[in-house]
mmCIF file of C-alpha atoms in Angstrom:
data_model
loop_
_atom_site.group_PDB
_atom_site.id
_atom_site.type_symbol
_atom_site.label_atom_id
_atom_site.label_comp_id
_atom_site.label_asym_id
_atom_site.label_seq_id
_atom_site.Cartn_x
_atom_site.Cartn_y
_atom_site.Cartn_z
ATOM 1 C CA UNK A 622 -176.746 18.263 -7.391
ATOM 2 C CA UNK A 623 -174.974 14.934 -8.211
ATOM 3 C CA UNK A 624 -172.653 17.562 -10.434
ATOM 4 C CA UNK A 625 -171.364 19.760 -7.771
ATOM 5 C CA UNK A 626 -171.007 16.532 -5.808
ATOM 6 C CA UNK A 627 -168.395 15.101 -7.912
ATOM 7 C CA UNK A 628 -166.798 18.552 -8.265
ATOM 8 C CA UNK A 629 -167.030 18.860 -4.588
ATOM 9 C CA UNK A 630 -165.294 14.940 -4.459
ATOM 10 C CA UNK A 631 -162.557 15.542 -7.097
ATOM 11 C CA UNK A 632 -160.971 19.054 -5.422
ATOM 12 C CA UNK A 633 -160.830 17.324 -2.273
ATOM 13 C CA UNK A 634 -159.027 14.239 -3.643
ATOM 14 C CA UNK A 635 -157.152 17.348 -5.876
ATOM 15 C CA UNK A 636 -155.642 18.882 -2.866
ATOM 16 C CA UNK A 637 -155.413 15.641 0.221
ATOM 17 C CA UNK A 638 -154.799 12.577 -1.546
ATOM 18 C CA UNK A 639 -151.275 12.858 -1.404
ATOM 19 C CA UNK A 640 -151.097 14.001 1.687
ATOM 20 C CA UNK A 641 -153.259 11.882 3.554
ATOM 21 C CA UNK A 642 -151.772 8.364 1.752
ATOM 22 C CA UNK A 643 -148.128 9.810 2.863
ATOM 23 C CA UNK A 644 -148.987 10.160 5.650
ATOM 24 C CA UNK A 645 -150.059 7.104 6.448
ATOM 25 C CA UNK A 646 -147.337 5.651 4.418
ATOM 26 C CA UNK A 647 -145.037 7.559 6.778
ATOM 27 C CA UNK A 648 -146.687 6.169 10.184
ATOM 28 C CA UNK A 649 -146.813 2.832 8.955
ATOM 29 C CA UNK A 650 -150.794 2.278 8.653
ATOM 30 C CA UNK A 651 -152.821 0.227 5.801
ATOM 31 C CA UNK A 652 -156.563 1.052 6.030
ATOM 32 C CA UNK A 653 -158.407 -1.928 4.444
ATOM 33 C CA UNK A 654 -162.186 -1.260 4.582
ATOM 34 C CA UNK A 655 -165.530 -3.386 3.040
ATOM 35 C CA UNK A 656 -169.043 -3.131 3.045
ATOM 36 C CA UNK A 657 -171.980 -5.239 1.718
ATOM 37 C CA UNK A 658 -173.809 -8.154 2.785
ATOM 38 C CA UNK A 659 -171.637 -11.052 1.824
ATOM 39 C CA UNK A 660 -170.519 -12.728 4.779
ATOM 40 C CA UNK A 661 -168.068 -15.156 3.159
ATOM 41 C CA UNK A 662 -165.956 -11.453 1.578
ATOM 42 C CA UNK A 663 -165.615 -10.652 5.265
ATOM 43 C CA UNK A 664 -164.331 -13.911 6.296
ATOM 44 C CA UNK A 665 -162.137 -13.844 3.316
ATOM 45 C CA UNK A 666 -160.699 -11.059 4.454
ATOM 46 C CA UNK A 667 -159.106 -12.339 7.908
ATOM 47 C CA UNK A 668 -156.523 -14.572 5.858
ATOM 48 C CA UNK A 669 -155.489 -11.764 3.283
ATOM 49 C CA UNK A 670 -155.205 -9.869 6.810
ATOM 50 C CA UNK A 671 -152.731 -12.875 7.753
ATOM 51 C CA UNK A 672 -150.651 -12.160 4.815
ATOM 52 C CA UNK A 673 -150.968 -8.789 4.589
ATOM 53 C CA UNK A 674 -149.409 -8.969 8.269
ATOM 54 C CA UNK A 675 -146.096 -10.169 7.080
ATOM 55 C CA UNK A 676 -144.801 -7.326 6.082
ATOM 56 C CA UNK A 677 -145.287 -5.383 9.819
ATOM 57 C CA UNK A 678 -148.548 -2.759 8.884
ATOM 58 C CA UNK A 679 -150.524 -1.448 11.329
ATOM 59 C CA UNK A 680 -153.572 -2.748 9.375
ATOM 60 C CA UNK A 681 -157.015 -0.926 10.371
ATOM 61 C CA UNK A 682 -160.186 -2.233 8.963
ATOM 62 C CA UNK A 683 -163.509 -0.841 8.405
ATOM 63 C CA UNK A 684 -165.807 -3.520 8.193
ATOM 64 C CA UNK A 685 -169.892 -4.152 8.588
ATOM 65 C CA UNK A 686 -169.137 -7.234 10.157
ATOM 66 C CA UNK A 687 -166.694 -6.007 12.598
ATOM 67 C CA UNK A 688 -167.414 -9.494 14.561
ATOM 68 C CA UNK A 689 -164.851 -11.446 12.528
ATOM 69 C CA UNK A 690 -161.756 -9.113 13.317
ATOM 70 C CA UNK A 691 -162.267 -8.550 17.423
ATOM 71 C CA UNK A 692 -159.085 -9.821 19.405
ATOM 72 C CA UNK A 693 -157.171 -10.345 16.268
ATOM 73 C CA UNK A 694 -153.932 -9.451 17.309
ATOM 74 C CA UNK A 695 -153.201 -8.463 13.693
ATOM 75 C CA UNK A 696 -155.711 -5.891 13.398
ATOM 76 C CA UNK A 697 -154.269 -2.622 14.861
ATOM 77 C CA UNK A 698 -157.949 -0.994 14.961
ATOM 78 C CA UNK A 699 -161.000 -1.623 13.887
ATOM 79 C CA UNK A 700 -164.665 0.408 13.139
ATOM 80 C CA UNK A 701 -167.819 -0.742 12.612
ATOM 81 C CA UNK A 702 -169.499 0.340 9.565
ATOM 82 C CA UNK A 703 -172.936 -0.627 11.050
ATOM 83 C CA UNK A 704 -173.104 2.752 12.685
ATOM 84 C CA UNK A 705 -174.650 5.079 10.780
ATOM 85 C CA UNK A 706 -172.789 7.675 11.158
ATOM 86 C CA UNK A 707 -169.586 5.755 10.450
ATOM 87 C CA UNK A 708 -171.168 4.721 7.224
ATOM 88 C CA UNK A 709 -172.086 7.848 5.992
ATOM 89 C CA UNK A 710 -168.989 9.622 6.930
ATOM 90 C CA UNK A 711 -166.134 6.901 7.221
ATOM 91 C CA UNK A 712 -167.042 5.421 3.800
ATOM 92 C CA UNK A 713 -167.438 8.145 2.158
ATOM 93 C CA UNK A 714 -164.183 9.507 2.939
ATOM 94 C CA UNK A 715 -162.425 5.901 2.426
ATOM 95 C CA UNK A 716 -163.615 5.906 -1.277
ATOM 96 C CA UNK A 717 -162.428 9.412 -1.872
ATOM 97 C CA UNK A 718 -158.733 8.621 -1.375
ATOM 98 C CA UNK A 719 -158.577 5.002 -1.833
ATOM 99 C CA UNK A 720 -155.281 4.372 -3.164
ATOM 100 C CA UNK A 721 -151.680 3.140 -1.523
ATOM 101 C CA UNK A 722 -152.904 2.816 1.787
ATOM 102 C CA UNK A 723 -156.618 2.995 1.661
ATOM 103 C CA UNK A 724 -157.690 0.143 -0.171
ATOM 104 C CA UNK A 725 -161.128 -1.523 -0.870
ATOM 105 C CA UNK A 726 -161.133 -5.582 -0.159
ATOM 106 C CA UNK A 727 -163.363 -5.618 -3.613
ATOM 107 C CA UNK A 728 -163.071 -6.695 -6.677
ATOM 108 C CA UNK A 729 -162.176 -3.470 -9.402
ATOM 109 C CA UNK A 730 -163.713 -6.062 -11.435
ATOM 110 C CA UNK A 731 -167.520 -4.999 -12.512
ATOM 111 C CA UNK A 732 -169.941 -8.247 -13.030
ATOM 112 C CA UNK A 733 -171.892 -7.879 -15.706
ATOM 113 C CA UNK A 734 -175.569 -8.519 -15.619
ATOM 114 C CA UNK A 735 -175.310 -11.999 -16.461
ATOM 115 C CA UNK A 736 -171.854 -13.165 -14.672
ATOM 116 C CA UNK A 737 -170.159 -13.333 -11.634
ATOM 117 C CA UNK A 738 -166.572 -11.544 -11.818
ATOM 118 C CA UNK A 739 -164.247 -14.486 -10.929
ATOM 119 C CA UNK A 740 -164.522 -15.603 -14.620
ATOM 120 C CA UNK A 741 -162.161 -12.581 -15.593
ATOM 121 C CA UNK A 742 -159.611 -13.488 -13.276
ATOM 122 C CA UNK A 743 -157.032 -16.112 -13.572
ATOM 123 C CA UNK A 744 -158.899 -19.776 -13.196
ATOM 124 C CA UNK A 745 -156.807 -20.251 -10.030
ATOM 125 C CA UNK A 746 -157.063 -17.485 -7.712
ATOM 126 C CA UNK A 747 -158.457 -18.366 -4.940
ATOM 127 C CA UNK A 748 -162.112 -16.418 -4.001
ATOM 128 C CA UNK A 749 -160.490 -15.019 -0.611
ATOM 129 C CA UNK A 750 -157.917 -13.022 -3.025
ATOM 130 C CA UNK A 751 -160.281 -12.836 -5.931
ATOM 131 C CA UNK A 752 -161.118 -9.248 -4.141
ATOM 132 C CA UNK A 753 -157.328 -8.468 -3.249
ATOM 133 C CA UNK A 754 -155.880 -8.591 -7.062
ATOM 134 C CA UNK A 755 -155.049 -5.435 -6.934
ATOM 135 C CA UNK A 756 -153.303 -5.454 -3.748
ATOM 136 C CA UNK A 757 -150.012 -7.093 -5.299
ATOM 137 C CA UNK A 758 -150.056 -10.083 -2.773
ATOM 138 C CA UNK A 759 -148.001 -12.959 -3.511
ATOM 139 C CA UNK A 760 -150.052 -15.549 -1.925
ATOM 140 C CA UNK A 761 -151.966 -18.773 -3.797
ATOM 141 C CA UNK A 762 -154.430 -21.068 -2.775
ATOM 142 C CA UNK A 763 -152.428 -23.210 -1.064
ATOM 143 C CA UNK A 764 -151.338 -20.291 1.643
ATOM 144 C CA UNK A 765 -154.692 -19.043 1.973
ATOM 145 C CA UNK A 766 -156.344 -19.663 5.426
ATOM 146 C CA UNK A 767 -158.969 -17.488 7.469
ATOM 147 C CA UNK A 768 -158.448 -16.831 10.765
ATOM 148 C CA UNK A 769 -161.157 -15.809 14.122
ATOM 149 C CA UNK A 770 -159.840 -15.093 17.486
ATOM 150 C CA UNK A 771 -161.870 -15.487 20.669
ATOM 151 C CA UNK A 772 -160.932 -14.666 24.221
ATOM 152 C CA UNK A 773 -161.073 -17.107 27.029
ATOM 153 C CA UNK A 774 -164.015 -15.411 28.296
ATOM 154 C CA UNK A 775 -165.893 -15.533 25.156
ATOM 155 C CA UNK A 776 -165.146 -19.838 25.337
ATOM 156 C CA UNK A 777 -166.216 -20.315 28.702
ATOM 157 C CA UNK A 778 -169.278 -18.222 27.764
ATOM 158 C CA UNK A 779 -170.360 -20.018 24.987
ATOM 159 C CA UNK A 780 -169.247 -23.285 26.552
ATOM 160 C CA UNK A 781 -172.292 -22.762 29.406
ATOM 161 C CA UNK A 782 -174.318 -20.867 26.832
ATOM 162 C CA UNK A 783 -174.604 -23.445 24.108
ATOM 163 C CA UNK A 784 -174.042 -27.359 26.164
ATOM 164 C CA UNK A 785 -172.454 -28.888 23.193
ATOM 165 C CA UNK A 786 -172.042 -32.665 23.239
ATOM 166 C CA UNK A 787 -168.666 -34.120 22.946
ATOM 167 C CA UNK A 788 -169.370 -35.578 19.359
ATOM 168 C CA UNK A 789 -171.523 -33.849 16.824
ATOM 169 C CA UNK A 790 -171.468 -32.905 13.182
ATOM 170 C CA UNK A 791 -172.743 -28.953 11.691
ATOM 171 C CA UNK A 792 -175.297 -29.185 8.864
ATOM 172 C CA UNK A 793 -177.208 -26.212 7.435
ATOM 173 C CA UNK A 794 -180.672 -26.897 4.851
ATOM 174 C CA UNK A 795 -179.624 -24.034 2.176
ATOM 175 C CA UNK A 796 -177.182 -22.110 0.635
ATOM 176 C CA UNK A 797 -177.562 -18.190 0.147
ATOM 177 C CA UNK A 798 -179.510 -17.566 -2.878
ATOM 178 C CA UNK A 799 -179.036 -13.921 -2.871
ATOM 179 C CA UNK A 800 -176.363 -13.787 -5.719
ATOM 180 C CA UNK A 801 -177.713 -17.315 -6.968
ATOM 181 C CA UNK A 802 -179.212 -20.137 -6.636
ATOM 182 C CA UNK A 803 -176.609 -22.078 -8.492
ATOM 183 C CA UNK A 804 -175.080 -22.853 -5.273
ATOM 184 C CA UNK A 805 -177.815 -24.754 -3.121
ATOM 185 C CA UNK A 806 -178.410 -28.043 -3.711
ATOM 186 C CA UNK A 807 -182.101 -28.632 -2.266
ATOM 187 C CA UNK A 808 -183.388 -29.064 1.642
ATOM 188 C CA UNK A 809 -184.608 -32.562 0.892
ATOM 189 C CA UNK A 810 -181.736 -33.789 -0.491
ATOM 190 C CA UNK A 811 -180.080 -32.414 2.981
ATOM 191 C CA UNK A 812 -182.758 -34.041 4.798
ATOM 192 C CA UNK A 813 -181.610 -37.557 2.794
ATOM 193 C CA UNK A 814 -178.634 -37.162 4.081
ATOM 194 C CA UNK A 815 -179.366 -36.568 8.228
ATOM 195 C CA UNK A 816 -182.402 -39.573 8.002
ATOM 196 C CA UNK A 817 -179.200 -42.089 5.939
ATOM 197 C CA UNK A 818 -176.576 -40.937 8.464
ATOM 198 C CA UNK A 819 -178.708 -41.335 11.725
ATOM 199 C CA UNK A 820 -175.592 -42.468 13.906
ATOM 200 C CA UNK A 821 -174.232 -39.196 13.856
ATOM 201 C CA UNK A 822 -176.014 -36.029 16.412
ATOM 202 C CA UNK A 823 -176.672 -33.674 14.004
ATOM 203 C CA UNK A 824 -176.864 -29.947 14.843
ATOM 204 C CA UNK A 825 -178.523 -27.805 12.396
ATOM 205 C CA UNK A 826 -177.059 -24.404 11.835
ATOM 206 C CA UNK A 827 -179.077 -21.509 10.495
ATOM 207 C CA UNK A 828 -181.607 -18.998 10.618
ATOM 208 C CA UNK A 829 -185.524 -18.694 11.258
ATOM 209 C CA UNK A 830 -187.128 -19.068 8.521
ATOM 210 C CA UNK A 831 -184.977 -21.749 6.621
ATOM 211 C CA UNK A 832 -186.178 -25.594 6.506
ATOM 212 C CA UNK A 833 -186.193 -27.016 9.909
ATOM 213 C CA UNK A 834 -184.334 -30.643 9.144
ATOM 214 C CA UNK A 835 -186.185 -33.357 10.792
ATOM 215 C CA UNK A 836 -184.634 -36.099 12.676
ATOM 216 C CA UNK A 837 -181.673 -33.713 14.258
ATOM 217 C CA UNK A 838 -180.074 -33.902 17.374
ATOM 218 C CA UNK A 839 -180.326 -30.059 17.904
ATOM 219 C CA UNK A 840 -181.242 -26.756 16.232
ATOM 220 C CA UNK A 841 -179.441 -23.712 17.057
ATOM 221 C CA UNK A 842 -180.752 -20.677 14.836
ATOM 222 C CA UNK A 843 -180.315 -16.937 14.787
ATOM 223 C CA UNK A 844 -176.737 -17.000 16.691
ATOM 224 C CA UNK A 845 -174.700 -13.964 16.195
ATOM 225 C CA UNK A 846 -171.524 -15.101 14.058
ATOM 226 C CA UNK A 847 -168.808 -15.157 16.922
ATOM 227 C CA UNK A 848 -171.342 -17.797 18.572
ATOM 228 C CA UNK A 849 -171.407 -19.850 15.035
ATOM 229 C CA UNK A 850 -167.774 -20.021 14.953
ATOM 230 C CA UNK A 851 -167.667 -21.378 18.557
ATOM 231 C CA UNK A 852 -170.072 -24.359 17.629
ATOM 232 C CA UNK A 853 -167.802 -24.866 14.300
ATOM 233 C CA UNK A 854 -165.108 -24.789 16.338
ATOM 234 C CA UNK A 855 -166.150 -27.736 18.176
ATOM 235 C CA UNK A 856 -168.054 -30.190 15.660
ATOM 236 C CA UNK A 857 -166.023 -33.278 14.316
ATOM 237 C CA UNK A 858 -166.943 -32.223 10.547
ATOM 238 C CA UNK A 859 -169.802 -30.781 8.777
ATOM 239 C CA UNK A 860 -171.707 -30.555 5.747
ATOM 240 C CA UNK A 861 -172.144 -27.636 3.580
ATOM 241 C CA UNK A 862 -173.179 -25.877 0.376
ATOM 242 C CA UNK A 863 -170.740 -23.741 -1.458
ATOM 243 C CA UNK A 864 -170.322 -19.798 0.507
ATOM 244 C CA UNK A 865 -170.286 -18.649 4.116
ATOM 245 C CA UNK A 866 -169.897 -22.461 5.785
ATOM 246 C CA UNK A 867 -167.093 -23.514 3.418
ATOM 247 C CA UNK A 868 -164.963 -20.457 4.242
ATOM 248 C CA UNK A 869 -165.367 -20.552 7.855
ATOM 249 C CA UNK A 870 -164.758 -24.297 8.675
ATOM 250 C CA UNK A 871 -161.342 -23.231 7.118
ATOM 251 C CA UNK A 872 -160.684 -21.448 9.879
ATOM 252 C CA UNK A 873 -160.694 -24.303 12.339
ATOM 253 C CA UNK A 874 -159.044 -26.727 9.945
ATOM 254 C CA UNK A 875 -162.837 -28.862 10.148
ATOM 255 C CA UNK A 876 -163.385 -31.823 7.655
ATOM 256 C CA UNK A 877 -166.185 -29.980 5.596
ATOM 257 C CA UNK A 878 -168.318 -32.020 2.794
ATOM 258 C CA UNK A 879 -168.428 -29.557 0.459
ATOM 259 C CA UNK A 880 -171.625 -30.179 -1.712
ATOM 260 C CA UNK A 881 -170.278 -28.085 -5.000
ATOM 261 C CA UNK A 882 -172.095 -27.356 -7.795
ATOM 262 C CA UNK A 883 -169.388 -25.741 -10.064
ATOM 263 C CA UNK A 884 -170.738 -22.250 -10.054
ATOM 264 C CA UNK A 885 -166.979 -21.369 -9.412
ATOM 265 C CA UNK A 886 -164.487 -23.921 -9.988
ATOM 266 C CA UNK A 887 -162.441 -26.068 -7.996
ATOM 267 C CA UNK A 888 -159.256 -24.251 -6.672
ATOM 268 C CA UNK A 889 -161.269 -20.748 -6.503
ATOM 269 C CA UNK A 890 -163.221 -22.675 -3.464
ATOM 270 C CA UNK A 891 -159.946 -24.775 -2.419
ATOM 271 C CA UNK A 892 -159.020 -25.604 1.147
ATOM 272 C CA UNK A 893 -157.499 -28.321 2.716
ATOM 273 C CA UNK A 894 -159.921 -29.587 4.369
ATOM 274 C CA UNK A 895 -162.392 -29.886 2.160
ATOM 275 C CA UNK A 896 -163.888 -33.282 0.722
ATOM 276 C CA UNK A 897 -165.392 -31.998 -2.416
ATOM 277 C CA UNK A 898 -168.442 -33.408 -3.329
ATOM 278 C CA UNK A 899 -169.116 -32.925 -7.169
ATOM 279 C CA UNK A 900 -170.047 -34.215 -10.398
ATOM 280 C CA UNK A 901 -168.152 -30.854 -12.378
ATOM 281 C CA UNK A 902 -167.287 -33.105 -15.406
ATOM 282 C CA UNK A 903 -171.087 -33.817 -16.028
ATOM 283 C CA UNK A 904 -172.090 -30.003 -16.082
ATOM 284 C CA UNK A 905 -171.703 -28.587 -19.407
ATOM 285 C CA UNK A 906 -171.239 -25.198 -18.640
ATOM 286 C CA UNK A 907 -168.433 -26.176 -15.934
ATOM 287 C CA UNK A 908 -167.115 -23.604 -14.196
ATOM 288 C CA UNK A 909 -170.164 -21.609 -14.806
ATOM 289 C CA UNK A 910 -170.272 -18.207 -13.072
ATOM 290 C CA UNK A 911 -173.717 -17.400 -14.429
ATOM 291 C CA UNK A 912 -176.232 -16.306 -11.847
ATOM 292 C CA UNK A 913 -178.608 -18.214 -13.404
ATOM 293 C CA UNK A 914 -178.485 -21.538 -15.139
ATOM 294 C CA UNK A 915 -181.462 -24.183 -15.046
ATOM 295 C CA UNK A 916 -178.301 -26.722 -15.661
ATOM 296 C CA UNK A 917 -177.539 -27.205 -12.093
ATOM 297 C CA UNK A 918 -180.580 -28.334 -11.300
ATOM 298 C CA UNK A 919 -180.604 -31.009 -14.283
ATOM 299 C CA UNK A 920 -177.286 -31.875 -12.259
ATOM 300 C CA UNK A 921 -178.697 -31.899 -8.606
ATOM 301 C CA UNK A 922 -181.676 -34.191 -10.211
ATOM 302 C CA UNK A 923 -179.901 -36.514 -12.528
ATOM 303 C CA UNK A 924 -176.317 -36.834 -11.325
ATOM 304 C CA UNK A 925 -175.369 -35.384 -7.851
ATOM 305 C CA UNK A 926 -178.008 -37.157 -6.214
ATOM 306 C CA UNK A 927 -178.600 -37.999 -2.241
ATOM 307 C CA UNK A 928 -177.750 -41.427 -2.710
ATOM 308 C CA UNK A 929 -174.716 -40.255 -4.871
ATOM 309 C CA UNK A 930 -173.510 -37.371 -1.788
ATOM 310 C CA UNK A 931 -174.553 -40.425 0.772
ATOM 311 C CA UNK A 932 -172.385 -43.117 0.005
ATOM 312 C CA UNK A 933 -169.245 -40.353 -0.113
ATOM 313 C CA UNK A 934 -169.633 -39.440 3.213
ATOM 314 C CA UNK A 935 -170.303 -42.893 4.494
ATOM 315 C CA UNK A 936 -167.441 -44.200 3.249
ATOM 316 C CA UNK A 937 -164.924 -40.943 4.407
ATOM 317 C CA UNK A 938 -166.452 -41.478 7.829
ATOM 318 C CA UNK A 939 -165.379 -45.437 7.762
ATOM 319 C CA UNK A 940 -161.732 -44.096 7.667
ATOM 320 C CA UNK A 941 -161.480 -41.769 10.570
#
């Protein structure tokens, strides 16, 4: 069976290939399609939308998390990969005749069973491009920005929904552990943090499920992600572990402690408005990329403490 499938898959990227990529070279159109459950890829891929933009494509995606591309005037269409039958027929076809203008935003990099893919590219690509190297873009860290859109509607929606107050800071009480763990940095360390900074209303952002941080102003859980970028949009800054957070507080240029714990390095995870919270030179394996590596919790325990992450933010916040 899984024989006369590939047969089946190789005559009919024998005979339309060619003729479908022309022909979308010829009308102008880049398909860019993803699927999987890393939310941070998707919002990665707004700002390599951005640049891809430049150069006047009608850019269609196919995306899971079709969310983060509606009213983006730089998207010329978009489909939602959550449908099943899109997923079993659009994504099938998409990896058939990827190639000049059907391209996959992910990496043609394989991990291995140990580490994370990154490593094999050059130290200072930036994550957001990490799964667009083979898309020729001349773009570096320092041009790379995500981008959301939202509708007036959507605003004065949310605005009712949610009753925001006019000051308040974003925290969240774990990183996704998923890939690994080498990215969270422990709920009661977080917890440190909200009980030392008590002057500031602290709204934690999350899901069911997760540790429920005591002493908050507010807990908001289970929002769908246009609603999450809404409440980013209006915090004064936030703190975060290294993924999802970090890449979407980019988007609305947000002073973001970044809590990192060098499972990537430095410039891979770059953007302006990051503080970066770290003790790097004290991990041994620094940058690490290994999914798993009791190291960072030596580090968490012995040198990127609370009262170490504490006295950072406490004395960034004295400046503003």
């Amino acid at each position: 069976m899984k024989k006369n499938k590939k047969i089946l898959t190789n005559l009919l990227r024998f005979f339309f290939y060619k003729k479908i990529n022309s022909f979308l070279k010829k009308n102008n159109y880049l398909i860019i399609y993803r699927h999987g459950k890393a939310i941070g890829d998707h919002i990665c891929l707004t700002g390599v939308i951005s640049k891809i933009y430049e150069n006047n494509l009608k850019i269609i995606i196919f995306s899971n998390y079709i969310e983060f591309f509606l009213n983006n005037p730089k998207v010329y269409k978009s489909f939602n990969l959550n449908k099943p039958l899109n997923k079993i027929i659009f994504l099938k076809i998409l990896q058939i005749f990827e190639g000049e203008r059907i391209k996959s935003y992910r990496s043609k990099i394989n991990n291995t069973s140990d580490e994370f893919f990154v490593k094999f590219l050059p130290k200072d690509t930036h994550f957001g491009l990490a799964h667009a190297h083979h898309f020729d873009l001349k773009m570096n860290k320092d041009d790379f920005k995500n981008e959301i859109y939202f509708s007036k509607e959507e605003i004065d929606h949310y605005e009712k929904k949610f009753n925001l107050p006019k000051n308040f800071a974003v925290i969240h009480s774990e990183a996704k552990q998923s890939l690994t763990s080498n990215k969270n940095w422990g709920h009661n360390r977080i917890q440190d943090v909200v009980n030392s900074i008590n002057s500031v209303k602290w709204i934690q952002l999350g899901v069911k499920g997760e540790y429920e941080i005591k002493n908050t102003y507010r807990k908001i859980f289970n929002t769908n992600f246009r609603e999450l970028g809404f409440i980013l949009s209006k915090c004064e800054f936030l703190v975060s572990m290294e993924g999802m957070f970090n890449h979407y507080a980019s988007v609305f240029k947000k002073k973001n402690f970044l809590i990192h714990l060098g499972f990537m390095n430095e410039e891979q995870i770059y953007y302006p408005n990051n503080v970066l919270i770290h003790k790097n030179p004290s991990l041994k394996c620094y940058p690490c990329f290994l999914f798993k590596c009791s190291k960072h919790f030596e580090l968490c325990e012995n040198e990127l403490t609370s009262e170490y992450v504490i006295k950072i933010i406490k004395n960034e916040l004295k400046k503003d």
